[in-house]
Coordinates of C-alpha atoms in Angstrom, one line a residue:
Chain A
X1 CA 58.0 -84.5 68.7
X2 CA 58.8 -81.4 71.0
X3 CA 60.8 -79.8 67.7
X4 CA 58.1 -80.0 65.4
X5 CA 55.8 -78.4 68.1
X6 CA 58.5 -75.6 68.6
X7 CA 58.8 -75.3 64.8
X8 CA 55.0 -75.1 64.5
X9 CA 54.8 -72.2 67.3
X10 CA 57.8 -70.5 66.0
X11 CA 56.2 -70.7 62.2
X12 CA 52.6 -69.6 62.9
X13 CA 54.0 -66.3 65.5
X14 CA 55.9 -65.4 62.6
X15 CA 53.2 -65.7 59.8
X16 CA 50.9 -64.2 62.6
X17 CA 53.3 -60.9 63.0
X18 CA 53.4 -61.0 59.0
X19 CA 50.1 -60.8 58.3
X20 CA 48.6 -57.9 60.8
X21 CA 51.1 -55.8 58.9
X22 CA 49.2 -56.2 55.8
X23 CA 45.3 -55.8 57.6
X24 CA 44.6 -53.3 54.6
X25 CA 45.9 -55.9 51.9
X26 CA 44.1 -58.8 53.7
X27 CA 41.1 -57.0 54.0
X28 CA 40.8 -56.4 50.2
X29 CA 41.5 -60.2 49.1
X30 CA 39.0 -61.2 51.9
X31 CA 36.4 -58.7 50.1
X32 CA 37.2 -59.5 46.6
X33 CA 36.5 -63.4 48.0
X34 CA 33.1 -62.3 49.4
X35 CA 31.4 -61.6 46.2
X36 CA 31.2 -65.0 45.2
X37 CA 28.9 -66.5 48.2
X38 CA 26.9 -63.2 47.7
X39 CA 26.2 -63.9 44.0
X40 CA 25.0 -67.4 45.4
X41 CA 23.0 -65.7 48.0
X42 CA 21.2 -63.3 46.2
X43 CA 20.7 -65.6 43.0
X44 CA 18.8 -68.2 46.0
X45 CA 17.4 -65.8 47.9
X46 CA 15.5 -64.7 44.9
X47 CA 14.6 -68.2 43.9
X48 CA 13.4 -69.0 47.3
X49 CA 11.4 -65.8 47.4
X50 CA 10.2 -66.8 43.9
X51 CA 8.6 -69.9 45.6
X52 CA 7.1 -68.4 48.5
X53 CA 10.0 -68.7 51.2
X54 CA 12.0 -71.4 50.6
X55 CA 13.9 -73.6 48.5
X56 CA 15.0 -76.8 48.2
X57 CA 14.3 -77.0 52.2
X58 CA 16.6 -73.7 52.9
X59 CA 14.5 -70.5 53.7
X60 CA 15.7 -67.1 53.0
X61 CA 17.0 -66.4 56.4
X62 CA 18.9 -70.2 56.4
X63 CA 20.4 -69.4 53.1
X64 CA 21.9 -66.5 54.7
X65 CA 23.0 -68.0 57.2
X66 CA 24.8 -70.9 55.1
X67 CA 26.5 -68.2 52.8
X68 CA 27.8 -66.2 55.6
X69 CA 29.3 -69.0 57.4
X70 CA 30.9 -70.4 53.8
X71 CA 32.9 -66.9 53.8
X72 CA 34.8 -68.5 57.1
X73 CA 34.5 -71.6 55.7
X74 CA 36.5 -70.4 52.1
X75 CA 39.2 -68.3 54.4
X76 CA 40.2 -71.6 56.3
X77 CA 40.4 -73.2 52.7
X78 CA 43.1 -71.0 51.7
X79 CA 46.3 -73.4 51.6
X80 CA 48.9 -73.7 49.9
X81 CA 47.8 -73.0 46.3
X82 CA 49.0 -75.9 43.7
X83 CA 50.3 -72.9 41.8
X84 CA 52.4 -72.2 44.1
X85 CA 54.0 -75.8 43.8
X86 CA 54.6 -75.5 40.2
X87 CA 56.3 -72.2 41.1
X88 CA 58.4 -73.9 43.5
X89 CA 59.3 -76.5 41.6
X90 CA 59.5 -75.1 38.3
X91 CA 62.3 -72.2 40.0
X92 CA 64.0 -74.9 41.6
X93 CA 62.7 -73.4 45.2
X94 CA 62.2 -76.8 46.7
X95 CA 65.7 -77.2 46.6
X96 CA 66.4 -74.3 49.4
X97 CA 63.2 -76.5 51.1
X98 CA 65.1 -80.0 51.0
X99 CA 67.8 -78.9 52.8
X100 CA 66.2 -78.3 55.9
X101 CA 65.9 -81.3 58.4
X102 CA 62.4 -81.0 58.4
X103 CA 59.4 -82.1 55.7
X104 CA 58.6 -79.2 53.5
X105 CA 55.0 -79.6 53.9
X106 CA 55.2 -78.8 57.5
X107 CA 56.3 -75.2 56.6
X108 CA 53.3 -74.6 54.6
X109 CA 50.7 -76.0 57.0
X110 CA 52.4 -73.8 59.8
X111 CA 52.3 -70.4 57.9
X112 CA 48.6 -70.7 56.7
X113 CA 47.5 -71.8 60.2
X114 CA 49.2 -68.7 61.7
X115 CA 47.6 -66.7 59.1
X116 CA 44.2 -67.8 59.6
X117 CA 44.4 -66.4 63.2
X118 CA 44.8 -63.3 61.5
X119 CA 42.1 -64.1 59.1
X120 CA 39.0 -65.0 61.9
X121 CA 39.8 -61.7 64.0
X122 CA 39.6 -59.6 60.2
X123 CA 36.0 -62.2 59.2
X124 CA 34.2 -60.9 62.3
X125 CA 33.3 -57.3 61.8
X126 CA 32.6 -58.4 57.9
X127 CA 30.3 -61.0 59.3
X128 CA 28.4 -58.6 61.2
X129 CA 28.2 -56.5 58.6
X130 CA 27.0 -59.3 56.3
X131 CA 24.5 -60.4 59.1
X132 CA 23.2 -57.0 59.3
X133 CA 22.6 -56.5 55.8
X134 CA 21.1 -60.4 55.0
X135 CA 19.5 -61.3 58.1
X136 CA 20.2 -64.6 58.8
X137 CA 18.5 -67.2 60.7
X138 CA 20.4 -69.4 63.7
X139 CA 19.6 -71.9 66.1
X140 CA 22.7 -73.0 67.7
X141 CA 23.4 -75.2 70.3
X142 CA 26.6 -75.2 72.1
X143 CA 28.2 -78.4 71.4
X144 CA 27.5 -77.1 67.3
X145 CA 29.8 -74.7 68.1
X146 CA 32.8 -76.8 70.1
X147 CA 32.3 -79.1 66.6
X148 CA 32.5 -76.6 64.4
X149 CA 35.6 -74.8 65.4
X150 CA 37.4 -78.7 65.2
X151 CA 35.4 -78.9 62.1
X152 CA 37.1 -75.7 60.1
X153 CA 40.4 -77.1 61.2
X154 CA 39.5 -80.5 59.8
X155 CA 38.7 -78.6 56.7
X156 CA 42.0 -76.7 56.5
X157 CA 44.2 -80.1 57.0
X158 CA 41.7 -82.1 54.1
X159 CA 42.4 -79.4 51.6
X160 CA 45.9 -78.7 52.4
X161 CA 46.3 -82.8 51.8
X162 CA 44.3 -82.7 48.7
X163 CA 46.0 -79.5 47.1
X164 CA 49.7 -80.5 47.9
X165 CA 48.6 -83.6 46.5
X166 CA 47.6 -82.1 43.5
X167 CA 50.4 -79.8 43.0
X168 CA 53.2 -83.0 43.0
X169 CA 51.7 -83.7 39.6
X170 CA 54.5 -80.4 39.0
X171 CA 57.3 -83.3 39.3
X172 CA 56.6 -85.1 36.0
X173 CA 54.5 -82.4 34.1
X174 CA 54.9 -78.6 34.2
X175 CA 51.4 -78.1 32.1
X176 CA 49.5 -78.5 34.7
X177 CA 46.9 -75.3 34.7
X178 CA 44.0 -77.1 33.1
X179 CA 44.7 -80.2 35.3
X180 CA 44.4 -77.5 38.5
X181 CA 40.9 -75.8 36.8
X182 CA 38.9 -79.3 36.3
X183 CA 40.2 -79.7 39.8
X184 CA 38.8 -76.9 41.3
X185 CA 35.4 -77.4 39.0
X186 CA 34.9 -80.5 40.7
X187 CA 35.6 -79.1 43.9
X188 CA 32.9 -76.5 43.4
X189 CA 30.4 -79.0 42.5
X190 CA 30.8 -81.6 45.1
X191 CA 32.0 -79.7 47.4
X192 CA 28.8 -77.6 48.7
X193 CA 30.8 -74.5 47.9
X194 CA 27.9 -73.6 44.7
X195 CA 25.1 -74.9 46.6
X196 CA 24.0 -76.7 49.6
X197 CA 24.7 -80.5 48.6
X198 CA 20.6 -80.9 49.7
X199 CA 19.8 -78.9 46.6
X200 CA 22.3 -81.4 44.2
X201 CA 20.6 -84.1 42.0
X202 CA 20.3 -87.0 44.5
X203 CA 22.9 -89.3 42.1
X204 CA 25.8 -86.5 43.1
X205 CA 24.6 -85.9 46.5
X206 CA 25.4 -89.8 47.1
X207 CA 28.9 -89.5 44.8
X208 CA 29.8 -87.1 47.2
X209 CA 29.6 -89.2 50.0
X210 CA 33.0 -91.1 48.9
X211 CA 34.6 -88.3 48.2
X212 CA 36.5 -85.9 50.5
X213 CA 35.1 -82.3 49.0
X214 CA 31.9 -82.1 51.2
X215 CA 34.2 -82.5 54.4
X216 CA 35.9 -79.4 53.8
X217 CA 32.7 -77.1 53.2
X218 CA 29.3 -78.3 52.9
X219 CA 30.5 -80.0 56.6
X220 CA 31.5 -77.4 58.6
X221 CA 28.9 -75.2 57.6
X222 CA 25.9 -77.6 58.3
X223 CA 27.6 -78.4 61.8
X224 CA 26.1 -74.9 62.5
X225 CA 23.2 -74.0 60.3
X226 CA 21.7 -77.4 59.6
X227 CA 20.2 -79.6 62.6
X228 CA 22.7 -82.6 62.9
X229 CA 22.2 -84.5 66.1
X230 CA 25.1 -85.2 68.3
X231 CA 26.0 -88.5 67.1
X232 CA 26.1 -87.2 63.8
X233 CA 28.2 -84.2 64.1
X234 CA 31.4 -86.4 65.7
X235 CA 31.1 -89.2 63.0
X236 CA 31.6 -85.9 60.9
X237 CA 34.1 -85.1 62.7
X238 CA 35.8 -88.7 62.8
X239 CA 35.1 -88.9 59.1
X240 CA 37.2 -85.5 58.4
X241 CA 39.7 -87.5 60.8
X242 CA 39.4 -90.4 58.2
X243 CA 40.3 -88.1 55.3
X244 CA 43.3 -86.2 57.0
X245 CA 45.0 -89.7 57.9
X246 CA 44.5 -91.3 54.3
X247 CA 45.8 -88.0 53.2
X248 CA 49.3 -88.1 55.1
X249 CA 49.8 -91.5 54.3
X250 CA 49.0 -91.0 50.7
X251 CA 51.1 -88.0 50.8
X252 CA 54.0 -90.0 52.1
X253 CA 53.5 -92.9 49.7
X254 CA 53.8 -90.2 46.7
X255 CA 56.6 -88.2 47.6
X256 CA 58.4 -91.2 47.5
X257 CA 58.2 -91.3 44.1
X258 CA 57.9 -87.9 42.9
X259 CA 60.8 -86.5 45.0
X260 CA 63.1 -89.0 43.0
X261 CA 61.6 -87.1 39.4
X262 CA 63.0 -83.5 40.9
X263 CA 66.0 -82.0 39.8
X264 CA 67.4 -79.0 40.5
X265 CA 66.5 -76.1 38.4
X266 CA 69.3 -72.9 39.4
X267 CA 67.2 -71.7 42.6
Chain B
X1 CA 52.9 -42.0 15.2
X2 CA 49.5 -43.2 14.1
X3 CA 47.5 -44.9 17.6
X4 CA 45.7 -47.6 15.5
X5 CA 49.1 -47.6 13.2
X6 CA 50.9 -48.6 17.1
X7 CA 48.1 -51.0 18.5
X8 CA 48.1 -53.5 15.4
X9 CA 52.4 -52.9 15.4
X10 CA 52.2 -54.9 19.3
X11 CA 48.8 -56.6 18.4
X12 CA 51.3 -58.7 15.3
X13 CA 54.3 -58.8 18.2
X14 CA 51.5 -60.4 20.8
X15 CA 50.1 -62.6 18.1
X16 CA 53.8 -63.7 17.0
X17 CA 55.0 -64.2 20.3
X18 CA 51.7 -66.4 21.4
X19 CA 52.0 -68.5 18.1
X20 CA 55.3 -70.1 19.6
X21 CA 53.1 -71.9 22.5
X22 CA 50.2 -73.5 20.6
X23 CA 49.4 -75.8 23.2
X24 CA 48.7 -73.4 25.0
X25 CA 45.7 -73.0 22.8
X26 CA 44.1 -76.8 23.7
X27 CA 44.7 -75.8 27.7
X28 CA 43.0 -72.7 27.1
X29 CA 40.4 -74.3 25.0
X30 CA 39.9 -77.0 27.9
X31 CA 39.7 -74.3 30.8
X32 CA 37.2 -72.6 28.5
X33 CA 34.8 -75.8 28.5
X34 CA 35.5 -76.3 32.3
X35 CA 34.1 -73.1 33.0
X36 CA 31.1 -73.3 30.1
X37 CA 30.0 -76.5 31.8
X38 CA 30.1 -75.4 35.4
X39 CA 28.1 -72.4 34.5
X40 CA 25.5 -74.5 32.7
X41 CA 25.3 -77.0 36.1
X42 CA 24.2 -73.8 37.9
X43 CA 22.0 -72.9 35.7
X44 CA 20.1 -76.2 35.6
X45 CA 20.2 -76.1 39.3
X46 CA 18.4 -73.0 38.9
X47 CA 15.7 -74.0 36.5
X48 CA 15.8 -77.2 38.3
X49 CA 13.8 -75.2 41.1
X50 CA 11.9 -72.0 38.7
X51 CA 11.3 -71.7 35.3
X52 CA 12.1 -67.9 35.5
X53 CA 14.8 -65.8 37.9
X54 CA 13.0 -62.5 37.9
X55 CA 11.3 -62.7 34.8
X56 CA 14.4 -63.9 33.3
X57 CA 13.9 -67.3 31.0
X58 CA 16.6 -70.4 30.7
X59 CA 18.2 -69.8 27.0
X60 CA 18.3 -65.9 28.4
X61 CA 20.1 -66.5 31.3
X62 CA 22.0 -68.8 28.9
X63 CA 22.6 -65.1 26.8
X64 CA 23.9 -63.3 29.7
X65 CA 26.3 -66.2 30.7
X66 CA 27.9 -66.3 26.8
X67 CA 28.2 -62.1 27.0
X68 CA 30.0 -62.7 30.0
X69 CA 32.3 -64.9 28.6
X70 CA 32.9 -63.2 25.8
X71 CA 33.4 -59.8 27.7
X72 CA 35.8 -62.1 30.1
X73 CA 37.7 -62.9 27.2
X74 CA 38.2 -59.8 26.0
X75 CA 39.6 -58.3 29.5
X76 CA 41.7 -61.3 29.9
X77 CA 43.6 -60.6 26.6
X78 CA 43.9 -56.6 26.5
X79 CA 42.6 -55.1 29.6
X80 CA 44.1 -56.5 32.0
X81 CA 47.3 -58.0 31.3
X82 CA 48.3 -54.4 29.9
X83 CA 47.1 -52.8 33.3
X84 CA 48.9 -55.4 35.3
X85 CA 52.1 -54.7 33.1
X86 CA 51.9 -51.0 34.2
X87 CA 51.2 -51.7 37.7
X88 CA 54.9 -53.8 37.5
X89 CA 56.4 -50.8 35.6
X90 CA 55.2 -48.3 37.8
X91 CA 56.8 -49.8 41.0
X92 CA 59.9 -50.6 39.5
X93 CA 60.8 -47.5 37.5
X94 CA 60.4 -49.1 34.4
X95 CA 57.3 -47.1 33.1
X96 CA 60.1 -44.7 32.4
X97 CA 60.9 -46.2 29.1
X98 CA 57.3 -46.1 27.8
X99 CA 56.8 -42.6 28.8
X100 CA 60.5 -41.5 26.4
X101 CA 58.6 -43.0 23.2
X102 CA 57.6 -40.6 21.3
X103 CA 53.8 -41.6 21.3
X104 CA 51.0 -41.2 23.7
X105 CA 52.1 -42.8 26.8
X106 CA 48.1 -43.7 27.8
X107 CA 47.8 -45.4 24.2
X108 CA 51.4 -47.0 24.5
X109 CA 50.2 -48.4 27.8
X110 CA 46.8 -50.0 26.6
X111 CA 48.4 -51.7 23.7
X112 CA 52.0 -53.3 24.4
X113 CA 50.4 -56.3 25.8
X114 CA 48.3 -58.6 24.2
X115 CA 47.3 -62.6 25.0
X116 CA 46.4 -64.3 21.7
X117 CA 45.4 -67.3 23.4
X118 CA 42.7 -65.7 25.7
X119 CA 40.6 -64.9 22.7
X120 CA 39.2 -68.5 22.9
X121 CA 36.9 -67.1 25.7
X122 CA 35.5 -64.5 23.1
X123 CA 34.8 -67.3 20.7
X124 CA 33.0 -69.7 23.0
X125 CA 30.9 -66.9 24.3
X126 CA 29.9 -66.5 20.7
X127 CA 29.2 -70.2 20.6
X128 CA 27.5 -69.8 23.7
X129 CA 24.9 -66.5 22.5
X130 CA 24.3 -68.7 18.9
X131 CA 23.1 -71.7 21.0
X132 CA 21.5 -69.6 23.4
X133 CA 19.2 -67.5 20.3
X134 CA 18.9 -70.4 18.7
X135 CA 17.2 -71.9 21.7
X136 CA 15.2 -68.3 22.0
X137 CA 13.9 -68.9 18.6
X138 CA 13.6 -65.0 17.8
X139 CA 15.3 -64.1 14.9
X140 CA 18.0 -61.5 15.2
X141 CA 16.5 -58.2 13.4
X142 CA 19.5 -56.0 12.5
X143 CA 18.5 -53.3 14.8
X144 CA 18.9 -55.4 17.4
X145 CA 22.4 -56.8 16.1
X146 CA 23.8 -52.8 16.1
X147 CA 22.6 -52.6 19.3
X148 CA 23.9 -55.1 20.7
X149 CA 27.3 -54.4 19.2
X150 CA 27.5 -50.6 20.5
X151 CA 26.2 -51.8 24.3
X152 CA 29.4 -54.2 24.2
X153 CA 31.7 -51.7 22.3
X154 CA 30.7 -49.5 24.9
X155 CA 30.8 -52.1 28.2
X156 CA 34.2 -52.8 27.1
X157 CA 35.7 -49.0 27.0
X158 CA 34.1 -48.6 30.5
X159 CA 35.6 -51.2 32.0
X160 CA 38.9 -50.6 30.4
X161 CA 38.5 -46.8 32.0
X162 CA 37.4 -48.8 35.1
X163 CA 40.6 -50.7 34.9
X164 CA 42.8 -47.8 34.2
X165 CA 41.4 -45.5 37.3
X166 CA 42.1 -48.5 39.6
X167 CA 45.8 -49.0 38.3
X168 CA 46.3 -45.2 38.5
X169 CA 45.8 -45.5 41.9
X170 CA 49.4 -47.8 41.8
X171 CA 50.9 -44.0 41.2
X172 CA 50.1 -43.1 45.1
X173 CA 49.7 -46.6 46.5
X174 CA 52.1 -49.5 45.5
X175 CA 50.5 -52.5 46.6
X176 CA 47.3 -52.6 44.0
X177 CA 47.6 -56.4 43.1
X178 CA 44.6 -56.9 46.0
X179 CA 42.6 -54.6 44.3
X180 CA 42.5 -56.2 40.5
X181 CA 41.5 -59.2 42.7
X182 CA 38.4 -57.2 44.1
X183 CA 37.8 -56.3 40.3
X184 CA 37.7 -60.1 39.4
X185 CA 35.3 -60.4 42.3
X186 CA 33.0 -58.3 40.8
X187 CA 33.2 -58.9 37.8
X188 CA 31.4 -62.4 38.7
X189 CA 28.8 -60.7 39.6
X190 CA 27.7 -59.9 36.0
X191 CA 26.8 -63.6 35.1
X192 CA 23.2 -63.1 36.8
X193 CA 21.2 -60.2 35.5
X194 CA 22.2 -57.0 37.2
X195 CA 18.3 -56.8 38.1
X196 CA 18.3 -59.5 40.9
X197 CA 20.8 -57.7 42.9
X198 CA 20.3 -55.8 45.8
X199 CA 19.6 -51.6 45.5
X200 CA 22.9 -50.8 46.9
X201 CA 24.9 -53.7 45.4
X202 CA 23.1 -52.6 41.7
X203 CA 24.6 -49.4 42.0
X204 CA 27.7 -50.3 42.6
X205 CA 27.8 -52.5 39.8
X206 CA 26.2 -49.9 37.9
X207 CA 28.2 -46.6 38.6
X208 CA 31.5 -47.9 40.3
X209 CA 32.1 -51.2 38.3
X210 CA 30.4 -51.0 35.2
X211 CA 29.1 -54.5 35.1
X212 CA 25.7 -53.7 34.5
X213 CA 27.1 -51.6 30.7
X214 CA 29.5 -54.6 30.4
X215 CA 27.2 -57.5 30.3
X216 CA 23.6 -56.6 31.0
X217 CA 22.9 -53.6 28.5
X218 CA 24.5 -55.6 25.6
X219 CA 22.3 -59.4 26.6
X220 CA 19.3 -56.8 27.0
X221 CA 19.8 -55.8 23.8
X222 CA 19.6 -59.4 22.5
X223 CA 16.5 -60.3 24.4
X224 CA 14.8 -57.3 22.8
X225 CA 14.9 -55.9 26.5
X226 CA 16.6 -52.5 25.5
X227 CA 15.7 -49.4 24.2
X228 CA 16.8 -46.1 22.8
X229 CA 17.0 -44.3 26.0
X230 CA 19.0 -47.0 28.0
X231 CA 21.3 -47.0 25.0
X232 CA 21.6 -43.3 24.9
X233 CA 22.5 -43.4 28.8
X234 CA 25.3 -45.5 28.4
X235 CA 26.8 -43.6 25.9
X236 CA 26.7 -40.8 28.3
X237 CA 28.1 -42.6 30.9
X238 CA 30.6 -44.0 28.3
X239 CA 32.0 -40.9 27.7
X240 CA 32.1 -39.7 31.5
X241 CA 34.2 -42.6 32.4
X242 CA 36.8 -42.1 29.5
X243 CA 37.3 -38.1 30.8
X244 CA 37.5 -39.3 34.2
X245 CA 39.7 -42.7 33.5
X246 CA 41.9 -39.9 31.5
X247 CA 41.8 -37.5 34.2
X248 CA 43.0 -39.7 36.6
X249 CA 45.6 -41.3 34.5
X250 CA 47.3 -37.7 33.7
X251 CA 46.9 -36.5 37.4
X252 CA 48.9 -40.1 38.4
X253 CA 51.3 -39.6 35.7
X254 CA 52.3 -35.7 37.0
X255 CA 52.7 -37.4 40.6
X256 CA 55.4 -39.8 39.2
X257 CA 58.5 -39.6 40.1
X258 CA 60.1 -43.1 38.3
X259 CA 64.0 -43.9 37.5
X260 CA 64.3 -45.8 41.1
X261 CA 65.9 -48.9 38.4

């Protein structure tokens, strides 16, 4: 145990010391990424304004305050990109990977973790300035707040499972792009990334409720924009637990197979 | 050597080249559809709510979403991957060998690259603007069909110039990649009507990132939403954009030292 926690400190300090040196680079991915949520806002802003104040239960000041929070949200969603896997394993970098006495996926969940230290300390002036400019509405209770920073954790571990997942289909097929885009389509859907799952038709608001997608956005951001009681915000929480653990043993039960399908391309 | 002579020379090379990966063409055709279907959920989440957003009407909106694919495509296959092949060149050294051709380098460099396969985009947005007229009812005077055709000859030049300022900048800073991502960020932006933006976020779409030319202007012209002055403007800006893409391009190109390979 104690040298996977010393490998997990070691990793994130150095992704940590990595990262501040590229605060300008950083800063302009995290801007590029905040376009999206405020094409969402404005396009529901103006429909709730449309209809007198609100829409679909959210008013103009709560939409706000979902998209802003979805910004922190889609920064502690950044994993490990399935791309990347095909890259890996396409270039035979897995091999380098393998020899280490230690699980590849481990290295990847200790770099992005260290990096999203670097990523909440860059979100907070841009969420002021997003605040400033959208005006959103709050009421936040303190145990929201203790749930919601477990909750963007949860999050983070779901869709590092689910994406590493995904990129092992890389083992047997390199054609994978498509496979990754009807992926990522679904994701957006069911995930509460488009919309607020309360606005969804009421057939794929319950669909998503066996899924794993809504635990790593439309989650977090209710726990502090929506009015959850307590009891409901930990069986959140336990749920998200739920979804990591199936994740790790699925993970395991895969990588049985697939590692068995890699060979060695130069690298 | 002849410009037009030299872009359908590399246009053959990139269609040759593309031709040996025609799969390629049912996983582009597949992402196409992904993307054509999520965009219609949103919509119908939309009018699931309003029957207008800001006076604009369902098979409109449908309009502006197949311009935008269409004007996707068409930076997908020329724009940028020949701007993100200079970016590479001008980092390594390599830009060296395009610049000893004896042609203009700025054409050389807009042309060498070209993705075949990307062109689906172009033809589902077409698919997308028949079904959307269709829908409309109006009949499609031929006025209105010039029109239409300048706004999005013209959208595409400006953002190419857009594209070609921003890579410039790779002359005096190296590490642009983040930047073409901010430019993909935007560019999103241009699937609503530029109208239900914000004043200050308008502008910027309007002046800086010329998503407004790009994809409103030419789905105005459709919806019989344009006219002659608007037109006229963006003709004007058209041309500033090209002097100052060129401008910019020639001032990089003096500041370039190359041959570090």
């Amino acid at each position: 145990m104690k040298r996977y926690i010393d490998f997990y400190l070691a990793s994130m300090k150095i992704s940590i010391l990595e990262q501040i040196q590229y605060s300008v680079a950083n800063y302009f991915y995290m801007i590029g990424m905040i376009t999206e949520p405020v094409i969402y806002l404005v396009v529901w802003t103006t429909i709730a304004k449309q209809q007198g104040g609100s829409a679909g239960g959210y008013t103009v000041g709560a939409f706000a305050a979902y998209y802003i929070i979805w910004t922190l949200v889609r920064n502690m969603n950044i994993v490990f990109t399935p791309y990347g896997w095909e890259w890996r394993i396409r270039e035979g970098r897995l091999s380098m990977e393998l020899m280490r006495p230690i699980h590849p996926i481990h290295g990847d969940v200790a770099f992005f973790a260290g990096w999203k230290f670097v990523v909440i300390l860059l979100w907070l002036p841009l969420a002021a300035i997003l605040s400033w400019i959208f005006r959103p509405t709050f009421d936040i209770r303190w145990m929201e707040v203790i749930v919601f920073a477990l909750a963007i954790w949860g999050a983070y571990l779901i869709r590092t499972m689910l994406l590493s997942l995904l990129g092992m289909i890389t083992f047997w097929t390199t054609r994978v792009s498509a496979i990754f885009e009807l992926y990522f389509g679904l994701e957006l859907i069911l995930s509460g990334r488009l919309v607020p799952m309360t606005i969804m038709p009421a057939w794929v608001q319950s669909l998503s409720n066996y899924l794993p997608f809504k635990w790593t956005f439309f989650f977090p951001i209710e726990v502090l924009v929506g009015n959850m009681t307590d009891a409901q915000l930990w069986s959140g929480i336990c749920m998200q637990a739920l979804w990591v653990g199936s994740g790790i043993l699925i993970l395991n039960l895969i990588w049985g197979f697939a590692i068995k399908q890699y060979s060695a391309v130069g690298g | 050597m002849n410009p037009i002579k030299l872009a359908l020379t590399y246009l053959r090379i990139g269609v040759l080249n593309e031709m040996q990966y025609r799969v390629n063409f049912f996983i582009q055709l597949l992402q196409s559809f992904i993307s054509v279907a999520t965009g219609l959920i949103g919509l119908s989440l939309v009018f699931g709510q309003v029957t207008t957003l800001a006076g604009w009407s369902r098979p409109e909106l449908l309009a502006v979403m197949g311009v935008h694919l269409l004007m996707g495509g068409v930076i997908r296959s020329i724009i940028q991957p020949n701007m993100e092949r200079l970016m590479d060149d001008v980092r390594n050294g390599t830009l060296d060998f395009a610049l000893t051709k004896p042609a203009d380098a700025q054409t050389l460099i807009s042309v060498r690259e070209f993705r075949f396969w990307q062109l689906v985009d172009v033809i589902v947005g077409m698919v997308v603007i028949s079904i959307a007229f269709f829908q409309l009812k109006s009949s499609l005077g031929i006025f209105q069909l010039l029109g239409f055709l300048a706004a999005l000859l013209m959208g595409g030049v400006m953002l190419y110039s857009v594209w070609l300022m921003v890579t410039s900048i790779s002359f005096w800073v190296i590490r642009v990649q983040d930047i073409s991502n901010l430019f993909e960020g935007l560019y999103a932006a241009g699937r609503w009507p530029i109208g239900i933006y914000p004043d200050w976020l308008r502008t910027g779409l309007t002046f800086l990132v010329p998503v407004a030319f790009a994809v409103t202007v030419p789905a105005e012209a459709l919806t019989n939403r344009l006219d002659g002055t608007s037109l006229l403007f963006a003709f004007g800006m058209t041309i500033l954009f090209v002097i100052f893409a060129r401008g910019l391009w020639l001032l990089g190109l003096s500041n370039y030292s190359g041959a570090s390979s």
